[in-house]
CSV table of C-alpha atoms and ligand atoms in Angstrom, one decimal:
chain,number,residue,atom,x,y,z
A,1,UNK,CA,0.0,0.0,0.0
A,2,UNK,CA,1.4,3.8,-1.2
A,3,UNK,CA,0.8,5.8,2.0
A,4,UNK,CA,0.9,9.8,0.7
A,5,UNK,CA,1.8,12.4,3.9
A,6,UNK,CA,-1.7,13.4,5.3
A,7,UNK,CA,-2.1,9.4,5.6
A,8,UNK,CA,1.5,9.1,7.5
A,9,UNK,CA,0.6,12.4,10.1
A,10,UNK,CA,-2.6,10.7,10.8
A,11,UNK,CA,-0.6,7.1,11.3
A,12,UNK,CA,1.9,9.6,13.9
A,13,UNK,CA,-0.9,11.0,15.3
A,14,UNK,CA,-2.6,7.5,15.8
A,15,UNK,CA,1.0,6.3,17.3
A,16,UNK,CA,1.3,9.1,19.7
A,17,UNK,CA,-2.4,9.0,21.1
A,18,UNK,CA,-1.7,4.8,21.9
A,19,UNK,CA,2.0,5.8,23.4
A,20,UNK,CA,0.1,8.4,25.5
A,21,UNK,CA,-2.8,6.4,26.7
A,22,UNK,CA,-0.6,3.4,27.5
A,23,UNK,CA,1.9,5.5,29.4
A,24,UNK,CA,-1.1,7.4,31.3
A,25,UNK,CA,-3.1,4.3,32.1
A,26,UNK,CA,0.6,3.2,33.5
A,27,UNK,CA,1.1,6.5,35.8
A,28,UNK,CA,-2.7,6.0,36.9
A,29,UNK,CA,-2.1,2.4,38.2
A,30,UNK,CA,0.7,3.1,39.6
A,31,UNK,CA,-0.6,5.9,41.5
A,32,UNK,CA,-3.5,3.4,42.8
A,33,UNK,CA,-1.1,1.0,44.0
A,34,UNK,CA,0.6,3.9,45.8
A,35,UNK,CA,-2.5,4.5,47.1
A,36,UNK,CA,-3.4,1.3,48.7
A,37,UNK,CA,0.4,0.5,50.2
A,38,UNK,CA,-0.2,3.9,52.1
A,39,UNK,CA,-4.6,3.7,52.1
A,40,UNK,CA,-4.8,3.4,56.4
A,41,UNK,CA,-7.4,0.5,57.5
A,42,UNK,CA,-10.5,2.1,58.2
A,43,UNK,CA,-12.6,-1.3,59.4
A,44,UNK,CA,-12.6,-1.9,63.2
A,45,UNK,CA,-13.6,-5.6,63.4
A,46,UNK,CA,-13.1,-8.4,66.0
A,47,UNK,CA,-14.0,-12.3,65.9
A,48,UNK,CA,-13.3,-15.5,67.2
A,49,UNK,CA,-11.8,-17.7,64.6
A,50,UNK,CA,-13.2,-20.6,63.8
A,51,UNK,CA,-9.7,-22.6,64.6
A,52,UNK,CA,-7.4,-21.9,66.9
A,53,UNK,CA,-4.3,-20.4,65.4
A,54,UNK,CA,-7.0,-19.4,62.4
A,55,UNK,CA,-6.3,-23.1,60.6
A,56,UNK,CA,-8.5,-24.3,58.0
A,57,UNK,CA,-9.1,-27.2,59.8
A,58,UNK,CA,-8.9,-29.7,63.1
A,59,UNK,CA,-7.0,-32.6,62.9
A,60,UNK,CA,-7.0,-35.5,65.5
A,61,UNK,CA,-4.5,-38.0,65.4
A,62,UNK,CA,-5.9,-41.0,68.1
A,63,UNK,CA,-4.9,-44.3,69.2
A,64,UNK,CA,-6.4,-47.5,71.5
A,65,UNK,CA,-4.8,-49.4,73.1
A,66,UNK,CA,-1.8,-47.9,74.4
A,67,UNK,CA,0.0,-50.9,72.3
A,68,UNK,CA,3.7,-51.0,73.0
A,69,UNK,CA,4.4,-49.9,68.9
A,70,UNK,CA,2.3,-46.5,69.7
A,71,UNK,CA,4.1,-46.3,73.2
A,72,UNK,CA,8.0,-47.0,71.5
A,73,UNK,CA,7.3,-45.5,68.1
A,74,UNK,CA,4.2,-43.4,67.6
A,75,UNK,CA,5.1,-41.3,71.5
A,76,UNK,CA,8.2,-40.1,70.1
A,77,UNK,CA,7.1,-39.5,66.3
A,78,UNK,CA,4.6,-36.9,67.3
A,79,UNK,CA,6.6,-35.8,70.1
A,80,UNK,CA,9.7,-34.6,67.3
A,81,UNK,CA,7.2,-33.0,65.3
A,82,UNK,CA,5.4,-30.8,68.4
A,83,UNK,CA,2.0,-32.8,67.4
A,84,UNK,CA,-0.5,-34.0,69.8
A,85,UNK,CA,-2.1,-36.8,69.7
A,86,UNK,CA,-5.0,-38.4,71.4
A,87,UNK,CA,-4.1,-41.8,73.2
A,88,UNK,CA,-6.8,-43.7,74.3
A,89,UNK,CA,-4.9,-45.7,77.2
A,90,UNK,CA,-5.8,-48.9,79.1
A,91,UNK,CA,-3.7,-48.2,82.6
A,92,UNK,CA,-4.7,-51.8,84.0
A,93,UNK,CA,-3.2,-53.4,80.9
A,94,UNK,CA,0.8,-54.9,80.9
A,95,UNK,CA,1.2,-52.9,77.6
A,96,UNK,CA,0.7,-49.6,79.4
A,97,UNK,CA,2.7,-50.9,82.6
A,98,UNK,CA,5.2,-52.1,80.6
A,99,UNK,CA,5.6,-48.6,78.9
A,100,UNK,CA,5.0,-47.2,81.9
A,101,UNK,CA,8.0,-44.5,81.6
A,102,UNK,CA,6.6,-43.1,77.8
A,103,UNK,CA,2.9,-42.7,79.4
A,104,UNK,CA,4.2,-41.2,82.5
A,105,UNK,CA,6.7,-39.2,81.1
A,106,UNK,CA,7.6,-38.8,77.8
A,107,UNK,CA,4.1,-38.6,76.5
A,108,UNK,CA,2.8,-35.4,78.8
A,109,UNK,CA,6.2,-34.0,78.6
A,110,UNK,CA,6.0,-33.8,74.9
A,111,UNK,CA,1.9,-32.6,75.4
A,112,UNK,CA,0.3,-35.7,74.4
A,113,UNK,CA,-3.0,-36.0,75.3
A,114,UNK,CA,-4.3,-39.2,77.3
A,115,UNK,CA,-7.3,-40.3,77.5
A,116,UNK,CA,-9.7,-43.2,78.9
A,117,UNK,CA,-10.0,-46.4,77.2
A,118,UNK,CA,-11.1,-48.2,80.3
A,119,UNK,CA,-8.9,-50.4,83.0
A,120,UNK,CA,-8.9,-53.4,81.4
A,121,UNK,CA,-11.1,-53.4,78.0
A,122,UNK,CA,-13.1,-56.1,79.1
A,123,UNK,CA,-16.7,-53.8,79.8
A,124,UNK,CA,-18.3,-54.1,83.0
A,125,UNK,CA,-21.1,-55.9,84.1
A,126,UNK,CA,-22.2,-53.7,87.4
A,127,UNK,CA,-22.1,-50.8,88.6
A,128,UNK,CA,-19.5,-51.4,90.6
A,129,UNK,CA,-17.6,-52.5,87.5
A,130,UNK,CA,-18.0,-49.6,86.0
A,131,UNK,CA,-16.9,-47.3,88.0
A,132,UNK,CA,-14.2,-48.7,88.6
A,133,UNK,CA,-13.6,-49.2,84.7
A,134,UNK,CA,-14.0,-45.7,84.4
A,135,UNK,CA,-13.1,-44.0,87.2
A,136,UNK,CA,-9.4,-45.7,88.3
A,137,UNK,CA,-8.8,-44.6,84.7
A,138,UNK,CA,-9.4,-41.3,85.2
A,139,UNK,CA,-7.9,-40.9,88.3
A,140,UNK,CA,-4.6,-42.5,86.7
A,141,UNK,CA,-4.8,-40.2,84.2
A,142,UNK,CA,-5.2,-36.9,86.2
A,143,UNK,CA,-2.4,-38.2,87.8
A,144,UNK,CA,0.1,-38.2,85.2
A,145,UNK,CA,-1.4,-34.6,84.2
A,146,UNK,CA,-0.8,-33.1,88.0
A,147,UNK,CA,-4.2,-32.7,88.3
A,148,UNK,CA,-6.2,-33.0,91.4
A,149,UNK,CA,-9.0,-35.9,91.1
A,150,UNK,CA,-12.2,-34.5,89.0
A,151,UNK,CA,-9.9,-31.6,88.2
A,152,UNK,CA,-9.9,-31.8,84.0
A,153,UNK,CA,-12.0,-33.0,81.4
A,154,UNK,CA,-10.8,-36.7,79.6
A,155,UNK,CA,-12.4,-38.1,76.3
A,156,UNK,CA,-13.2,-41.4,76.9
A,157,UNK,CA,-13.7,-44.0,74.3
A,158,UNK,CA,-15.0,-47.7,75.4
A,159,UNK,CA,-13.3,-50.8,73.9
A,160,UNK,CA,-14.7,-52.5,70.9
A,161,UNK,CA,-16.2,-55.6,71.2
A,162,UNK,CA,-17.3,-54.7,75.2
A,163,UNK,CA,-21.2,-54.4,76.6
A,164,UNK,CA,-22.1,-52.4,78.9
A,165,UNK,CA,-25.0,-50.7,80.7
A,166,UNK,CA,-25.6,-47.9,79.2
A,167,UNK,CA,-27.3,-45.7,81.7
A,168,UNK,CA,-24.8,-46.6,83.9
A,169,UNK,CA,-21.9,-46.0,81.6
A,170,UNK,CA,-23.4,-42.1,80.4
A,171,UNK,CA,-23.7,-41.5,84.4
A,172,UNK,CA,-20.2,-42.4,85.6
A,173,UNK,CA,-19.2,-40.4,82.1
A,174,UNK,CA,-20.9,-37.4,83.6
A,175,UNK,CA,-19.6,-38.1,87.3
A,176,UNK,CA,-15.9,-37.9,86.1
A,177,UNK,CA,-15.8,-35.7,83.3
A,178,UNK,CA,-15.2,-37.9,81.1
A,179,UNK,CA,-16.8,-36.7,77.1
A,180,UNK,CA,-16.9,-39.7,74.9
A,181,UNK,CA,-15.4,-39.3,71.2
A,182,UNK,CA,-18.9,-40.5,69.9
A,183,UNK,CA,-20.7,-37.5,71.0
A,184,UNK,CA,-21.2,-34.9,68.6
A,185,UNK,CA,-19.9,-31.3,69.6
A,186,UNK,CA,-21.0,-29.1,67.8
A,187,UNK,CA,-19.0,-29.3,64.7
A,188,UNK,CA,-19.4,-32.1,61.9
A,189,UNK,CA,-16.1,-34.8,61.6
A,190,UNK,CA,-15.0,-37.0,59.0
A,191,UNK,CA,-13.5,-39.9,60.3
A,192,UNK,CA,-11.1,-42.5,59.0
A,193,UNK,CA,-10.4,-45.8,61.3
A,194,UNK,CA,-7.2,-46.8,59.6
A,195,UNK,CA,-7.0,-50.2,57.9
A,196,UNK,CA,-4.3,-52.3,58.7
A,197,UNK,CA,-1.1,-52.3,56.3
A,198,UNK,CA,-2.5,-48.8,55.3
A,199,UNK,CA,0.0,-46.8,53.2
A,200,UNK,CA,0.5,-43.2,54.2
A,201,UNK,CA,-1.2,-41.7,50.9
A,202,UNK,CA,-4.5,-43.8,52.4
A,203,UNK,CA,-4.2,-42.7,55.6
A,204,UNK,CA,-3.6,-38.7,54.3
A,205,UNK,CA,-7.0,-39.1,52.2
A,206,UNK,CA,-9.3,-37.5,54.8
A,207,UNK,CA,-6.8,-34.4,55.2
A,208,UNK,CA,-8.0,-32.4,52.3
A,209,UNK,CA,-11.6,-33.1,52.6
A,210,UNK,CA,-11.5,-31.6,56.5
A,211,UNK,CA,-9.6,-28.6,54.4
A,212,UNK,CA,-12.1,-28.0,52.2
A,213,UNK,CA,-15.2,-27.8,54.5
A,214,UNK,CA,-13.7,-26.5,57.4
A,215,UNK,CA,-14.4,-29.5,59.8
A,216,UNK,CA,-12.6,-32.1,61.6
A,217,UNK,CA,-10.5,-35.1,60.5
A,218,UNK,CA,-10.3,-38.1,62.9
A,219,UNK,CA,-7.5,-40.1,62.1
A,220,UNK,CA,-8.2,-43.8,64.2
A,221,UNK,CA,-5.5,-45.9,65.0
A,222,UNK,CA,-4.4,-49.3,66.6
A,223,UNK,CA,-0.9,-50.8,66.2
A,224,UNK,CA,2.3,-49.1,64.9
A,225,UNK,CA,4.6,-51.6,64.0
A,226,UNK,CA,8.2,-51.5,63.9
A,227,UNK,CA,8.7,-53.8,61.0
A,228,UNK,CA,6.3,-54.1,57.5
A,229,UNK,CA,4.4,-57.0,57.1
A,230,UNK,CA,1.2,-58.3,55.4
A,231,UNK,CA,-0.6,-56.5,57.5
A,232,UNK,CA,2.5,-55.1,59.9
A,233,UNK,CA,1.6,-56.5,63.5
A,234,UNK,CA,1.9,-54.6,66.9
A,235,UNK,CA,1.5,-56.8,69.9
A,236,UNK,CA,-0.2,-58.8,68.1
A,237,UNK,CA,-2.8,-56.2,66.4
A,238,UNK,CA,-2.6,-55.7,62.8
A,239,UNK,CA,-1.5,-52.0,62.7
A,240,UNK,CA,0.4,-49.6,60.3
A,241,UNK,CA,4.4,-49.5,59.5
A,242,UNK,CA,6.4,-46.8,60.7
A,243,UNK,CA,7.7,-45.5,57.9
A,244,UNK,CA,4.1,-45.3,56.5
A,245,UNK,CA,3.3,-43.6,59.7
A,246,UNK,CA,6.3,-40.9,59.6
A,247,UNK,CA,5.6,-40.6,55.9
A,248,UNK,CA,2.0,-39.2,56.9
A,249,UNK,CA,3.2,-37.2,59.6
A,250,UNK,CA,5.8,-35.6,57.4
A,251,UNK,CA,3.0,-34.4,54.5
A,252,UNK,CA,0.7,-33.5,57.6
A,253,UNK,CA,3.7,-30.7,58.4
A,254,UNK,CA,4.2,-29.5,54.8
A,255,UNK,CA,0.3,-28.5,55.5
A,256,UNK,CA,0.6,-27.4,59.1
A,257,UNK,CA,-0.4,-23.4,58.6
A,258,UNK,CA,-3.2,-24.9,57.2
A,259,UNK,CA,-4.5,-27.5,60.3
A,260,UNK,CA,-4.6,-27.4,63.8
A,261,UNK,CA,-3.6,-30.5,64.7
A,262,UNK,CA,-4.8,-30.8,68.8
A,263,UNK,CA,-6.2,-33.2,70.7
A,264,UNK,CA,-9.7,-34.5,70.8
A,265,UNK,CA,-10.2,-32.4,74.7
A,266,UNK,CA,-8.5,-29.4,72.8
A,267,UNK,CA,-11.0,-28.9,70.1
A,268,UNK,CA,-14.4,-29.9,72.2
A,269,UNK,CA,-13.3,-27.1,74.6
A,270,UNK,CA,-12.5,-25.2,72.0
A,271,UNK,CA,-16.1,-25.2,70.1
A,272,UNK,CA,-18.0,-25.4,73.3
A,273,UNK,CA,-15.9,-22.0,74.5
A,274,UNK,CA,-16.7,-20.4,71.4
A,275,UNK,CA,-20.3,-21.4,70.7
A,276,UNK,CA,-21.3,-19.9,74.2
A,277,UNK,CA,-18.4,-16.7,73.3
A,278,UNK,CA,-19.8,-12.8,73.3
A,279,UNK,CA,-16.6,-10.6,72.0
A,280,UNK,CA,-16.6,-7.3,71.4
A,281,UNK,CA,-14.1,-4.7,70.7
A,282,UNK,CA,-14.2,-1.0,71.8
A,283,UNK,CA,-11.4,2.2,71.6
A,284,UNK,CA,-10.0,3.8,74.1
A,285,UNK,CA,-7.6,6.3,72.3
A,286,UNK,CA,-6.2,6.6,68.7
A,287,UNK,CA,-3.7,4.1,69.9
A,288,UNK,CA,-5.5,1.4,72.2
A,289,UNK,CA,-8.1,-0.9,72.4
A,290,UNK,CA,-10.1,-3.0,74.8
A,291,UNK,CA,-11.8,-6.8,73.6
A,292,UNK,CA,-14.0,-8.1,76.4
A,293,UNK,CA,-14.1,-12.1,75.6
A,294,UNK,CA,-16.4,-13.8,77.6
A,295,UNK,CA,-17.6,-17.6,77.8
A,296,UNK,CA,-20.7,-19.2,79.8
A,297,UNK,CA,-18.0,-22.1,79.9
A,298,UNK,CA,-16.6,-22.9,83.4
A,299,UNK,CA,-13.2,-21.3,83.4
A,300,UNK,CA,-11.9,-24.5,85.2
A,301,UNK,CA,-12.9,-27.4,82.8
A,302,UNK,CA,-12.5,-24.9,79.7
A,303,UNK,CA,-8.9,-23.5,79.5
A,304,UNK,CA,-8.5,-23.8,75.7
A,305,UNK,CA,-7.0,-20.3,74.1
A,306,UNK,CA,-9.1,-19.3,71.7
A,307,UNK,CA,-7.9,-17.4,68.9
A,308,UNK,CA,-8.5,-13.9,68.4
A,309,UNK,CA,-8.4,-12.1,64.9
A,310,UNK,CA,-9.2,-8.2,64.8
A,311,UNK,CA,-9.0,-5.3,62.1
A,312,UNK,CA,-7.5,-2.4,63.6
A,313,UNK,CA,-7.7,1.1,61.9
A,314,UNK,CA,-5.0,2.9,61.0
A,315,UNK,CA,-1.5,2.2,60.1
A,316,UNK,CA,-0.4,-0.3,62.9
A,317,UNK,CA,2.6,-2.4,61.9
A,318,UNK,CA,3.3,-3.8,65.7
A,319,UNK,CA,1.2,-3.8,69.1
A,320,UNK,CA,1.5,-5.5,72.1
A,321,UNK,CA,-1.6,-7.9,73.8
A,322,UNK,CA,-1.8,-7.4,77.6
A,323,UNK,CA,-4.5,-10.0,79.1
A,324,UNK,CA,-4.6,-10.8,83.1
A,325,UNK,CA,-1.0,-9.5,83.4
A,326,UNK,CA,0.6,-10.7,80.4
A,327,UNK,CA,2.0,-9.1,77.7
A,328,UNK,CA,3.0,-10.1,74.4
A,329,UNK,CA,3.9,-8.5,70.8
A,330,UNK,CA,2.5,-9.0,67.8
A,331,UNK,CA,3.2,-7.7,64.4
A,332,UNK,CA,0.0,-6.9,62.0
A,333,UNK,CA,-0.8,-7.8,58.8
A,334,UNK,CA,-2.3,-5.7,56.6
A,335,UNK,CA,-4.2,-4.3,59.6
A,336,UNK,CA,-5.0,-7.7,60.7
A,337,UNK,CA,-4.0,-8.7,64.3
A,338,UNK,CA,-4.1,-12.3,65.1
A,339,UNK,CA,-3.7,-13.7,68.7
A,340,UNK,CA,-4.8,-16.1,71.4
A,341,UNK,CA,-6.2,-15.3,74.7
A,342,UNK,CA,-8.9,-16.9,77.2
A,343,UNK,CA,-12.5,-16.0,77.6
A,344,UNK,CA,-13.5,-15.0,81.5
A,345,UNK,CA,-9.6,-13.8,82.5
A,346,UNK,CA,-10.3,-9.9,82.2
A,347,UNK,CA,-9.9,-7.7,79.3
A,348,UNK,CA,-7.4,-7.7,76.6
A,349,UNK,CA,-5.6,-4.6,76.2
A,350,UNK,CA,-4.1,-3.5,72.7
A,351,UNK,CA,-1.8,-1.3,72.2
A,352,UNK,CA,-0.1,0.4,69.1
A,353,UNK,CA,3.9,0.0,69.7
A,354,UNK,CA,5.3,3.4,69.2
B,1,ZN,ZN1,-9.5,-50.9,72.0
């Protein structure tokens, strides 16, 4: 095509007007982003999140039996990783005697949580029985926590294959505190009782769905064994290998901003502390604030921290978190302060750091 010169100007003119839009759309966007990095919060918000540590999800890792493979290799396992688990002990059993040093020590010392699987496993057929069943666990168990007798709330889960009464059983649950894992608390779980000789993409399957709805996952297991096998064996229970059973515990912590991963105790005081929760956040001055956090939970059975997340106005990159005498510091994100504190202990205190 011949192009004469009023056709070339107006091909300049055409060039210039694109150069000039693209380099003022460039200045403009520029100048919003500006704006936002330097924009100060204006939203004053506060809520309890719906996981502690403001996860995506619960996770329970639990275990009968108190088998000598969970006590030698599945103790330790959670312990390196700072997990807790949920251990669902027999204290009249030679397994647990014969372990006596992991469920005594080196299980609370690494914040395991135990829990009541009965004396013996063998049921009850009196009253009598039961309590005993029951209640000598519990007492064993608040024991190893340093707790005085009745003094803390134990899940309980009876051993399969037992009968019992079971308006006997729900009474001598309520008389010692003791919640069974059946109940439901408030908050739907998906739960997977692990097959024996599971691998540990089978065992992980669970994880995401919990993700994705926001709920609980229940991991259930029996015997860890040291050695594979077809299924691996653990005092004589089929169970899971280790290595399987590290291999899950390792993708569990390439995901752990994404899961609270707590005992079963942890997470039913946590949803019964929140469910019954009033919160509310008021200002003092330009650079404090007050959250009043109150439960109708009793303060002595439910200690769980719950987990605080508040929009603060303004341009606040650091505060400190002052709550029944203690302070902490904290740095915002985004105007977004995230912290833990417990309901019926005073008022929290915020303050802009200076
Ligand atoms: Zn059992």
């Amino acid at each position: 095509m011949k192009l004469n010169n009023q056709s070339i100007s107006n091909f300049n003119f055409i060039i210039l007007l694109f150069c000039f839009l693209i380099f003022h759309s460039v200045i403009f966007s520029s100048c919003i982003k500006h704006e936002e990095e330097i924009a100060p919060n204006t939203e004053l918000y506060v809520k309890i999140a719906k996981w502690q540590g403001n996860k995506k999800a619960a996770i329970l890792l639990q275990f009968d039996d108190s088998t000598p493979g969970q006590a030698q290799l599945g103790v330790p396992a959670l312990n390196s990783r700072n997990f807790v688990g949920t251990w669902y002990v027999n204290p009249g059993r030679d397994a647990f005697i014969s372990n006596i040093n992991t469920w005594e020590n080196i299980a609370p010392e690494g914040g395991q949580e135990l829990a009541n699987h009965t004396m013996t496993h063998t049921g009850a057929n009196t009253y009598e029985e039961v309590v005993y069943e029951v209640g000598e666990a519990s007492k064993i168990i608040w024991k190893i926590r340093g707790d005085e007798n009745f003094g803390s709330l134990i899940a309980f889960n009876r051993g399969g294959g037992t009968t019992w009464d079971e308006e006997d059983l729900a009474n001598v649950l309520d008389e010692y505190y003791n919640i069974d894992r059946l109940s439901y608390i408030g908050i739907r779980l998906i739960a997977l009782s692990v097959p024996a000789g599971s691998n540990a993409n089978e065992m992980y399957e669970i994880i995401p769905l919990a993700i994705q709805d926001s709920i609980i996952g229940s991991l259930h297991f029996h015997g860890i064994s040291a050695e594979d096998g077809d299924p691996p064996m653990d005092w004589g229970n089929a169970g899971v290998w280790i290595y399987e059973f590290e291999k899950l515990l390792d993708k569990l912590e390439d995901i752990k901003n994404d899961i609270w991963i707590c005992g079963y105790i942890q997470v039913y005081k946590y949803i019964k502390e929140k469910d019954s929760a009033t919160i509310a956040i008021e200002q003092n001055s330009e650079n404090k604030y007050t959250v009043a956090l109150t439960s109708e939970t009793d303060p002595k059975y439910f200690n769980e921290e719950l987990t605080i997340v508040a929009s603060i106005p303004g341009i606040w990159k650091s505060c400190t978190v002052t709550q029944n005498n203690k302070t902490e510091n904290y740095s915002l994100s985004n105007g977004i302060l995230i912290f833990n504190a417990l309901p019926n202990k005073g008022d929290i205190v915020i303050e802009k750091k200076l």
